[in-house]
CSV table of C-alpha atoms in Angstrom, one decimal:
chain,number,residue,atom,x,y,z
A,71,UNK,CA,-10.1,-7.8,34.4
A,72,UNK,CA,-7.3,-6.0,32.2
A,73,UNK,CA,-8.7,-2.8,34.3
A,74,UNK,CA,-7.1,-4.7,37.4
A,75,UNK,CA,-4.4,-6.1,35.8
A,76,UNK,CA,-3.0,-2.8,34.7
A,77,UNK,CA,-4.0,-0.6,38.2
A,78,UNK,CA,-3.7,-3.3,40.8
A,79,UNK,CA,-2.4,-0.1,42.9
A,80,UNK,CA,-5.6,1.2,42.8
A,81,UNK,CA,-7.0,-1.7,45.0
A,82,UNK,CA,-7.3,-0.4,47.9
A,83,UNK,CA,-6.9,-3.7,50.5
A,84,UNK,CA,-8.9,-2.3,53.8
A,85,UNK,CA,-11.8,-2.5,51.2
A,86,UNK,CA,-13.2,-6.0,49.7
A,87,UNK,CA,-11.9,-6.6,46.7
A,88,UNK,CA,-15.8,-7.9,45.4
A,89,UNK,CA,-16.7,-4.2,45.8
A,90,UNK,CA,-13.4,-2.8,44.4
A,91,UNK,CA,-14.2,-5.5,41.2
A,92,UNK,CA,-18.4,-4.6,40.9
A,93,UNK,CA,-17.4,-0.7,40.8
A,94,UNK,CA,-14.8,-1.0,38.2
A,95,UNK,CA,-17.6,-3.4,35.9
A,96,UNK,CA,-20.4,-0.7,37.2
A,97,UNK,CA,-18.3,2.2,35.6
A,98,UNK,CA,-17.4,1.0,32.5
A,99,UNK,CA,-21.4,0.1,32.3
A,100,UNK,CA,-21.9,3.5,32.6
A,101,UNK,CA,-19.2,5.1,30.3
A,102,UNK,CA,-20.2,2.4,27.5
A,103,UNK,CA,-24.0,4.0,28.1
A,104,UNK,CA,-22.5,7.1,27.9
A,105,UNK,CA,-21.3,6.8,24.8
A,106,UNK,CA,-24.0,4.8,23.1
A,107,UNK,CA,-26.3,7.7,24.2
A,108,UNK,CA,-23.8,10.2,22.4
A,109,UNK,CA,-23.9,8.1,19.5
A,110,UNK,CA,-27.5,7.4,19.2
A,111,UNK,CA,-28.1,11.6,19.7
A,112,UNK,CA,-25.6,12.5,16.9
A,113,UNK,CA,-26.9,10.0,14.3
A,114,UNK,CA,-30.7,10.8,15.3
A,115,UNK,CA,-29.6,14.6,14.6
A,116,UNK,CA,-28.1,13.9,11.3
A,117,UNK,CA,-30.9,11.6,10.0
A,118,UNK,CA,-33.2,14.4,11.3
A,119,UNK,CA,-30.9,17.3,9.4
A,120,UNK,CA,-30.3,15.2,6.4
A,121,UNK,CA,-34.5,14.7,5.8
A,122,UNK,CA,-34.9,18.1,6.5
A,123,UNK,CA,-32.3,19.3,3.9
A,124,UNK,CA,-34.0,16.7,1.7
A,125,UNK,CA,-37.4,18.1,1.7
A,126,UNK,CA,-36.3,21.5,1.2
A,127,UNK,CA,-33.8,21.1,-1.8
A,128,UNK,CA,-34.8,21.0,-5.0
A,129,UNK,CA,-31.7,19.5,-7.0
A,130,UNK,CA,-29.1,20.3,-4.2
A,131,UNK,CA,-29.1,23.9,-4.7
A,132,UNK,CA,-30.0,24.8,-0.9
A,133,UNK,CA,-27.5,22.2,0.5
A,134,UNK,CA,-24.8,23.7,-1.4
A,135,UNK,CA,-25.9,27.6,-0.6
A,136,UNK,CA,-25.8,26.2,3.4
A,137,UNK,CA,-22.5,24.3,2.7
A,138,UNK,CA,-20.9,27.9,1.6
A,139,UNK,CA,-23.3,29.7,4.1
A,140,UNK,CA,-20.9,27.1,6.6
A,141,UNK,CA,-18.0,27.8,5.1
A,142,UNK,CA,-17.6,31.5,4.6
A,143,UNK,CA,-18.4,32.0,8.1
A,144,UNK,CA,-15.9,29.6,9.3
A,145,UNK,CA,-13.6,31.8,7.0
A,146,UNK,CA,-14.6,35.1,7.8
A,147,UNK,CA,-14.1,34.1,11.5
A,148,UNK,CA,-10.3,33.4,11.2
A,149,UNK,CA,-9.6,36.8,9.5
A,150,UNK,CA,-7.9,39.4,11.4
A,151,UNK,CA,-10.0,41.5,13.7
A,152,UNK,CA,-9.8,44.5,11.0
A,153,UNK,CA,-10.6,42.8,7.7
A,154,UNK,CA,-13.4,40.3,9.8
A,155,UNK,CA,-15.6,44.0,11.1
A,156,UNK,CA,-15.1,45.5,7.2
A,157,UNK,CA,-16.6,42.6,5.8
A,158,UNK,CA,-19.4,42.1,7.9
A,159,UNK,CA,-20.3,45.7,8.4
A,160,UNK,CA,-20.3,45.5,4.0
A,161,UNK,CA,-22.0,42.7,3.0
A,162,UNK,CA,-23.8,41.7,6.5
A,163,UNK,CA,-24.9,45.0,8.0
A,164,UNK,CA,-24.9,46.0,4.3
A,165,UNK,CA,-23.3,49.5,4.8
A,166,UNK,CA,-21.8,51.9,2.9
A,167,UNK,CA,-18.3,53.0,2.6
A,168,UNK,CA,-18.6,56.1,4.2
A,169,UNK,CA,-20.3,54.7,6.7
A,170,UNK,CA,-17.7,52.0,7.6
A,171,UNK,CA,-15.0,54.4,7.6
A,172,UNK,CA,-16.3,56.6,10.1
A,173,UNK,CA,-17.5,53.4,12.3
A,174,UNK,CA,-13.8,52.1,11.6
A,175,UNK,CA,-12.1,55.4,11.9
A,176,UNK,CA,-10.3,55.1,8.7
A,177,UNK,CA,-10.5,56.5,5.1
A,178,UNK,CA,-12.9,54.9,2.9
A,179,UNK,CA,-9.5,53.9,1.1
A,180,UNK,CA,-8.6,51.9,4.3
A,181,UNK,CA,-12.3,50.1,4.1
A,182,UNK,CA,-12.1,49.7,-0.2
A,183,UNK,CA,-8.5,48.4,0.5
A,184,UNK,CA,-9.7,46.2,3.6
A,185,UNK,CA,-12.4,44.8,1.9
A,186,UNK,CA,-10.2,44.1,-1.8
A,187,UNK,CA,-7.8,41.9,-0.2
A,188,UNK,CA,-10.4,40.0,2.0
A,189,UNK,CA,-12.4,39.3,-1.0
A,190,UNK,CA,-8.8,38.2,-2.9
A,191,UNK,CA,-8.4,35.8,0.0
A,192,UNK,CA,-11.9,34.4,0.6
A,193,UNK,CA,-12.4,33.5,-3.2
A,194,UNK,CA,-8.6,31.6,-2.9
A,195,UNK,CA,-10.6,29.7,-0.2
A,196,UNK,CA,-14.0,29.0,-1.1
A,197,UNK,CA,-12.2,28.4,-5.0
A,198,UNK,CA,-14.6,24.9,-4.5
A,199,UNK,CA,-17.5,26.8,-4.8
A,200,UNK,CA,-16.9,28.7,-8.0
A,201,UNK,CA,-19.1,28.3,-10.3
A,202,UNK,CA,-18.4,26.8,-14.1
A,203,UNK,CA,-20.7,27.7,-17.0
A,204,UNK,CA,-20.7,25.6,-20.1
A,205,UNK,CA,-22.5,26.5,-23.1
């Protein structure tokens, strides 16, 4: 009833108003399905991800190597074009220097520089997952 309390110029009067009031109920029906469906789909996915995660780890390990896994890709996607190709042709596509340079058409200074000051600001960002040793 707020629904046609708030849009009464929405009632259209050549219409009856029954039909306008029974389509207004029948959407919201619908949208409120909607959204239980979306609910119910992203808490079945992360009960399903969350077992799965817990069969396979054996003291956390392999959900914290997926949590950085996550998060250095997330990082290495908002680098500059430049830095971004460097790194991934490096320690993705595992290439060598040379190699990169001539791909890049740069020196392999350029590439050694790129790849210094992308590794200076990834560890600023991923500083949560350093490790600390005691002993």
């Amino acid at each position: 009833f707020t629904k046609i309390i708030y849009n009464p110029d929405r009632y259209n009067p050549e219409r009856p108003f029954k039909t306008w009031l029974y389509s207004i109920a029948n959407n919201m029906c619908k949208n409120e399905y909607k959204k239980q469906e979306v609910r119910n789909t992203v808490n079945s996915e992360i009960q399903n991800n969350a077992m799965v995660l817990s069969e396979h780890t054996g003291g956390g390990v392999e959900i914290d190597n997926e949590a950085f896994g996550i998060m250095l890709r997330k990082h290495v996607d908002e680098l500059d074009e430049h830095h971004k190709t460097t790194f991934i042709l490096r320690f993705y596509q595992e290439l060598p220097i040379k190699e990169i340079g001539k791909i890049m058409q740069c020196s392999e200074g350029t590439v050694k520089s790129r790849l210094f000051y992308t590794l200076k600001k990834l560890a600023v960002k991923m500083k949560a997952y350093r490790l600390h040793y005691t002993t």
